Coordinates of C-alpha atoms and ligand atoms in Angstrom, one line a residue:
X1 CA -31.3 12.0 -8.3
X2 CA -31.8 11.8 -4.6
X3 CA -31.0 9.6 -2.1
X4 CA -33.2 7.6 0.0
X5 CA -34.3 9.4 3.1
X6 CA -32.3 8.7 6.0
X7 CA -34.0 6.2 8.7
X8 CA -31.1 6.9 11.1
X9 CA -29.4 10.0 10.9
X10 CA -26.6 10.8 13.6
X11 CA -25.6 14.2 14.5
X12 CA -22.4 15.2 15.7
X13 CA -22.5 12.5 18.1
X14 CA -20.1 12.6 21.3
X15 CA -18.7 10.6 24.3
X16 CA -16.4 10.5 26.5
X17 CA -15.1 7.9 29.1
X18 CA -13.0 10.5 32.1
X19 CA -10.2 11.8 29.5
X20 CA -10.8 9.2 27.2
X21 CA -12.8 11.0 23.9
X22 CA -14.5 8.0 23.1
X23 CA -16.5 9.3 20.5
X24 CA -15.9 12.7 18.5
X25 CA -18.3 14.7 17.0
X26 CA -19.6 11.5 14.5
X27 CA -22.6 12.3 12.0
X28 CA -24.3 9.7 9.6
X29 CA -27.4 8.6 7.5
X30 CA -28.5 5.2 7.7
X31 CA -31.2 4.5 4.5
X32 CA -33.8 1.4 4.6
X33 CA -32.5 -1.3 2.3
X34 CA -28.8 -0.1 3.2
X35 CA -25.9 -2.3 4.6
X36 CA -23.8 -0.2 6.7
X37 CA -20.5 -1.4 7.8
X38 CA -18.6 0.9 11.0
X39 CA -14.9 -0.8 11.1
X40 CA -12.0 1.0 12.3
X41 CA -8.9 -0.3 14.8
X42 CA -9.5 -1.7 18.1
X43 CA -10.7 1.3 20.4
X44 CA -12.2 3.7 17.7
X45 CA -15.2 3.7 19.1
X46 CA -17.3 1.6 17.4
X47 CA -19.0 -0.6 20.3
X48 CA -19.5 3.1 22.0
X49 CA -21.2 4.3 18.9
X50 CA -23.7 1.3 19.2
X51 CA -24.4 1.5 22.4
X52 CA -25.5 5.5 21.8
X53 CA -28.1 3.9 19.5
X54 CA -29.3 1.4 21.6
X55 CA -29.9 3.8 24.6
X56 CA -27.3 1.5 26.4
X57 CA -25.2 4.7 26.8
X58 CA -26.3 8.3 27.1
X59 CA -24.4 10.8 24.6
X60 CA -22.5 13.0 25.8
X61 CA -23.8 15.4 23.0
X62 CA -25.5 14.9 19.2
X63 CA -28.7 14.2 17.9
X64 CA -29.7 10.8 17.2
X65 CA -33.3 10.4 14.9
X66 CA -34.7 7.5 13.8
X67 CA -37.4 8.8 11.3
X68 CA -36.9 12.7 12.3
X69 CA -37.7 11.7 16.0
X70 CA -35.3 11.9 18.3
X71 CA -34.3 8.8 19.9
X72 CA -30.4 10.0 21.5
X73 CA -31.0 9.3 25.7
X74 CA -34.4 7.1 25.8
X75 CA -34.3 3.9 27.6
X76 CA -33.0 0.7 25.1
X77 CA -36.5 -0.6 25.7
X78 CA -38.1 2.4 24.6
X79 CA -35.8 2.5 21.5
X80 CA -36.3 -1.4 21.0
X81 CA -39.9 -0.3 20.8
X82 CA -39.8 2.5 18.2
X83 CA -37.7 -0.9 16.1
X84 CA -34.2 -0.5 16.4
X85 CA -33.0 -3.9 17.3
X86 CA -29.9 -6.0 17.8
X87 CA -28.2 -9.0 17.3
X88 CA -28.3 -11.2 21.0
X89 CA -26.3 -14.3 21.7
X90 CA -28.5 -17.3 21.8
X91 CA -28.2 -18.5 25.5
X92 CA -26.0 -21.4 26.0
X93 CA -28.6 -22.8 28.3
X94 CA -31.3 -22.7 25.0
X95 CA -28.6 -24.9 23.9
X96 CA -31.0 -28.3 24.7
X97 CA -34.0 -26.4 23.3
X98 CA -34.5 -26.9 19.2
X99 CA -34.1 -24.6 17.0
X100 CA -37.9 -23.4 16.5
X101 CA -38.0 -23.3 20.5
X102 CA -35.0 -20.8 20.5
X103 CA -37.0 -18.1 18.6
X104 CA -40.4 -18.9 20.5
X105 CA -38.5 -18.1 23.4
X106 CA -37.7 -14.6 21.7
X107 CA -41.0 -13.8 20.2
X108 CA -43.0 -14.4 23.7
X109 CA -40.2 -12.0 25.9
X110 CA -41.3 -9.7 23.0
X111 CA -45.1 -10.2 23.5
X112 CA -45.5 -11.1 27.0
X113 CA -48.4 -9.0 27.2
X114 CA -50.0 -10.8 24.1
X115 CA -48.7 -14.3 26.0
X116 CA -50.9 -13.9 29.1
X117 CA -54.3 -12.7 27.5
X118 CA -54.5 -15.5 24.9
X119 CA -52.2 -18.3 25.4
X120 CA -53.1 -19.7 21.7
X121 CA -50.5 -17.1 20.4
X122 CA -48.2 -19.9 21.2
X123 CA -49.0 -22.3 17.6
X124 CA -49.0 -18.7 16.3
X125 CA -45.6 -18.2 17.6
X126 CA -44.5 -21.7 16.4
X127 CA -46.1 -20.7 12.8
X128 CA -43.9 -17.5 13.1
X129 CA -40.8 -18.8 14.2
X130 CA -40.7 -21.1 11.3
X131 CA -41.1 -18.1 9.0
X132 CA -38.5 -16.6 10.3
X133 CA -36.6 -19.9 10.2
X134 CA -37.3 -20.3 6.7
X135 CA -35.8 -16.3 6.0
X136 CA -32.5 -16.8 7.3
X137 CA -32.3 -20.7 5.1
X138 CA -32.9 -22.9 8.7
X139 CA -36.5 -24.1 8.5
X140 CA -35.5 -27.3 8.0
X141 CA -33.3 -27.2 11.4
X142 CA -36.1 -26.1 13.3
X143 CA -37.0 -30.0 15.5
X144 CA -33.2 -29.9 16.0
X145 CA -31.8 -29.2 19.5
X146 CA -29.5 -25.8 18.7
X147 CA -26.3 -28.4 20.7
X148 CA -26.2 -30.2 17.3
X149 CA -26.4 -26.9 15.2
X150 CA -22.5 -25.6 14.0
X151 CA -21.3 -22.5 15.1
X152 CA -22.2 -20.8 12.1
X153 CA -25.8 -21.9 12.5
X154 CA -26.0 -20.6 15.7
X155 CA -25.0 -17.4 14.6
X156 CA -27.9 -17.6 11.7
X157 CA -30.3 -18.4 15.1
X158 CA -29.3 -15.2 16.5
X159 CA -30.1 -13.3 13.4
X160 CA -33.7 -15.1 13.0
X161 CA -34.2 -14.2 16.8
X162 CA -33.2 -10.7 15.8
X163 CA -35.6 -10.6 13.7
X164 CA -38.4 -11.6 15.6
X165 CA -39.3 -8.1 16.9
X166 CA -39.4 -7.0 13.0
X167 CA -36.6 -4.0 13.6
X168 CA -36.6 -1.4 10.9
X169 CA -32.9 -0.9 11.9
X170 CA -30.7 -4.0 13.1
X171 CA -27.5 -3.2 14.7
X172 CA -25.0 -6.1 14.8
X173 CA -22.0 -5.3 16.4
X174 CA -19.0 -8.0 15.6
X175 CA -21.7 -10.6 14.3
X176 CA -19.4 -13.2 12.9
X177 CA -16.8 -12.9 15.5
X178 CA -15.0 -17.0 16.2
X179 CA -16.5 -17.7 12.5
X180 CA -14.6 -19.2 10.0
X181 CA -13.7 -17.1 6.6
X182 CA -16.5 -19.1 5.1
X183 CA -19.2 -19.0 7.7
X184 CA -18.0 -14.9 7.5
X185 CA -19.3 -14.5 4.2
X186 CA -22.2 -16.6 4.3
X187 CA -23.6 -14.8 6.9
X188 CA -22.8 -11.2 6.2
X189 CA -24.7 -12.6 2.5
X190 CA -27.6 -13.5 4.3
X191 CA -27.5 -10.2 5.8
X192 CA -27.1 -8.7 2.9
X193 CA -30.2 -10.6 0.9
X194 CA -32.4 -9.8 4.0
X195 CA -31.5 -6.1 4.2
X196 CA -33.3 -5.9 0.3
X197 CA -35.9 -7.8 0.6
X198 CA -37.4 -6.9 3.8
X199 CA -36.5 -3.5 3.7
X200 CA -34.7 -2.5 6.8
X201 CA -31.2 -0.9 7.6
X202 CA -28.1 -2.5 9.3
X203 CA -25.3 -1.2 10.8
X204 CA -22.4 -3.8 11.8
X205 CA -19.5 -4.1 12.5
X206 CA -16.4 -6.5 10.9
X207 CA -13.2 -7.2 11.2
X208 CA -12.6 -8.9 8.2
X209 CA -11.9 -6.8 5.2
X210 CA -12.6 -8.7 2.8
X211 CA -16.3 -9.4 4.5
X212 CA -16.8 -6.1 4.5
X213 CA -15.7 -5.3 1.2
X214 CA -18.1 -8.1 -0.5
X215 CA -20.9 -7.2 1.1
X216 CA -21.3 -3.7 2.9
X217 CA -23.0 -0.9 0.4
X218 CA -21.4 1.7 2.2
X219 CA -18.4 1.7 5.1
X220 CA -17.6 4.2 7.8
X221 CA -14.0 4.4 9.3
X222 CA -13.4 5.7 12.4
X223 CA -10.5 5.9 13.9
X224 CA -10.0 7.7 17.6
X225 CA -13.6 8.4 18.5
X226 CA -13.5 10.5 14.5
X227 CA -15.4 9.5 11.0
X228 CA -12.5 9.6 9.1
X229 CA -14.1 8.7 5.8
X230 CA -17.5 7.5 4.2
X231 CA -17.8 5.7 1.4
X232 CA -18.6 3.0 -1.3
X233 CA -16.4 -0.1 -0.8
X234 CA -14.1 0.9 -3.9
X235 CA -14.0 4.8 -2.2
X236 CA -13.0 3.6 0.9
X237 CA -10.2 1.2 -0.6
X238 CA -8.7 4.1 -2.5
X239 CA -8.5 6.4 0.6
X240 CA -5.7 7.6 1.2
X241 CA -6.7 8.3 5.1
X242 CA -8.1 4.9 5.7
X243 CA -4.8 3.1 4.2
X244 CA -2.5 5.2 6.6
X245 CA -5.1 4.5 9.6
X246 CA -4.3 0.6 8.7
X247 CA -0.7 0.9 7.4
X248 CA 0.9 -1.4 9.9
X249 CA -1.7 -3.5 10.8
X250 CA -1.9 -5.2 8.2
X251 CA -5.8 -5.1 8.1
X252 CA -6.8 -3.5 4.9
X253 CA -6.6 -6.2 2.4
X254 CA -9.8 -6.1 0.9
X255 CA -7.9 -7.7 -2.4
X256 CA -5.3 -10.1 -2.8
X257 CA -2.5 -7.3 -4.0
X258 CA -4.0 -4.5 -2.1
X259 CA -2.3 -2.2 0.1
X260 CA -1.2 -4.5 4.1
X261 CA -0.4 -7.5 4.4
X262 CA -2.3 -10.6 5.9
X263 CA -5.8 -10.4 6.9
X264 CA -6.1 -10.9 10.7
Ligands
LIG1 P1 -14.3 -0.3 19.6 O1 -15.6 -1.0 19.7 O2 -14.1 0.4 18.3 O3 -13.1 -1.3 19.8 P2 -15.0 1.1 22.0 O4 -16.2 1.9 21.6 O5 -15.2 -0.2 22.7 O6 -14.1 0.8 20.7 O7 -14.0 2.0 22.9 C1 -13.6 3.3 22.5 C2 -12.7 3.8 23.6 O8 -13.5 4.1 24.8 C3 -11.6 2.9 24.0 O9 -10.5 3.8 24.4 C4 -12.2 2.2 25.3 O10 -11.1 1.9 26.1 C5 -13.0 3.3 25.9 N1 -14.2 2.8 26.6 C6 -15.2 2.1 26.0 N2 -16.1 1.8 26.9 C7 -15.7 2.3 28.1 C8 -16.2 2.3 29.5 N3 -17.4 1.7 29.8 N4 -15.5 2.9 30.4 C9 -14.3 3.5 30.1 N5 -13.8 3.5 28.9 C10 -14.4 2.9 27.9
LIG2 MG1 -16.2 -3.0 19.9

């Protein structure tokens, strides 16, 4: 039985930042249909790792390919083209435009091109918007100003306007950070449900264990710039590495019973 052939796959990865080693030597396959979850302490080198992907940062050294091309030092836009996108902050300053309005917005920056030749694409980009509205379970927000939407709304705008550009691979770095426990899980389910049935990959990161736990496939730990294990959920609870990397934090619940004490 094989796996699935890798959409992303990172090679020996590297930064640094002056002596700091930000990023060490980190290799990976990301699958369509696969969510990946990249946790580790504060400092591993997770946002670095992201930003390698998203041509926000060139690597120091490593191979990045994103369907056997290489992708590792293009522009972000360039890589935004070939469909590797990322979750955005909905402007506060949208905050008086509704809901549909909010992913408009995000469709036309992506089509500006389109936008100016033929200026009915915008009732196409309302009919799309509220597609992607109804995906992520919001459709029937969509005439309400995003002020009157709660936090964890908001949060489901951002992944609708992530969406927007159809990404094959959606990078979502600290998604459900200021969410409740709750509004945790029902997003990182969402996620979840939309990684099978559209087909695309998604890295993220999480600090909650127990969100990651429930819904990743498959979790990387990194822990000083180094992958120091890869794994299913129940692998990566029984490692051995991974509970010493955490031992003291108290961050590796995962379980009521398992090994650290109160999630953070
Ligand atoms: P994480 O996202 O896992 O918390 P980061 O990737 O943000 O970790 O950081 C990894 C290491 O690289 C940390 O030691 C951090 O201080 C350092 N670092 C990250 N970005 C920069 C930067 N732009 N300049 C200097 N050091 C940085
Ligand atoms: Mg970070």
């Amino acid at each position: 039985m094989s796996a699935a052939p890798a959409l992303l796959r990172v090679t020996d990865l590297s930064k640094a930042f002056g002596g700091v080693q930000a990023v060490a030597g980190v290799s990976f396959d990301l699958a369509a249909g696969e969510l990946l979850a990249l946790i580790g302490p504060n400092g591993a080198g997770k946002s670095t790792c992201f930003n390698m992907i998203n041509g926000q940062l060139r690597p120091d050294a490593g191979r990045l390919t994103l369907d056997g091309r290489d992708i590792g030092g293009l522009q972000p836009r360039e890589i935004w083209r070939r469909g590797v996108g990322r979750t955005f902050q909905v402007a506060a300053t949208y905050g008086s435009m509704t809901v549909a309005e909010n992913v408009q917005v995000a469709l036309l920056s992506h089509e500006r091109q389109l936008w100016r030749l033929w200026p009915r694409a915008a009732a196409l980009h309302r009919g799309r918007a509220l597609e992607l509205l109804e995906q992520v379970g919001l459709a029937e927000r969509a005439d309400d100003p995003c002020s009157t939407l709660a936090y964890g709304d908001i949060k489901t705008v951002e992944l609708a306007v992530a969406l927007a550009n159809r990404p094959r691979l959606l990078l979502m770095d600290e998604p459900t950070a200021g969410m409740a426990p709750r509004e945790r899980h029902a997003l990182m389910s969402l996620t979840q449900r939309l990684v099978k049935e559209l087909g695309i990959a998604v890295l993220f990161t999480e600090h909650s264990m127990d969100v990651v736990f429930a819904h990743a496939d498959r979790i990387l730990v990194l822990a000083r710039g180094e992958l120091i294990a890869a794994g299913s959920p129940d692998q990566i609870r029984a490692d051995a590495r991974v509970a010493e990397v955490y031992f003291g934090s108290g961050r590796l619940t995962g379980r009521p019973g398992g090994a650290g004490g109160a999630p953070a």
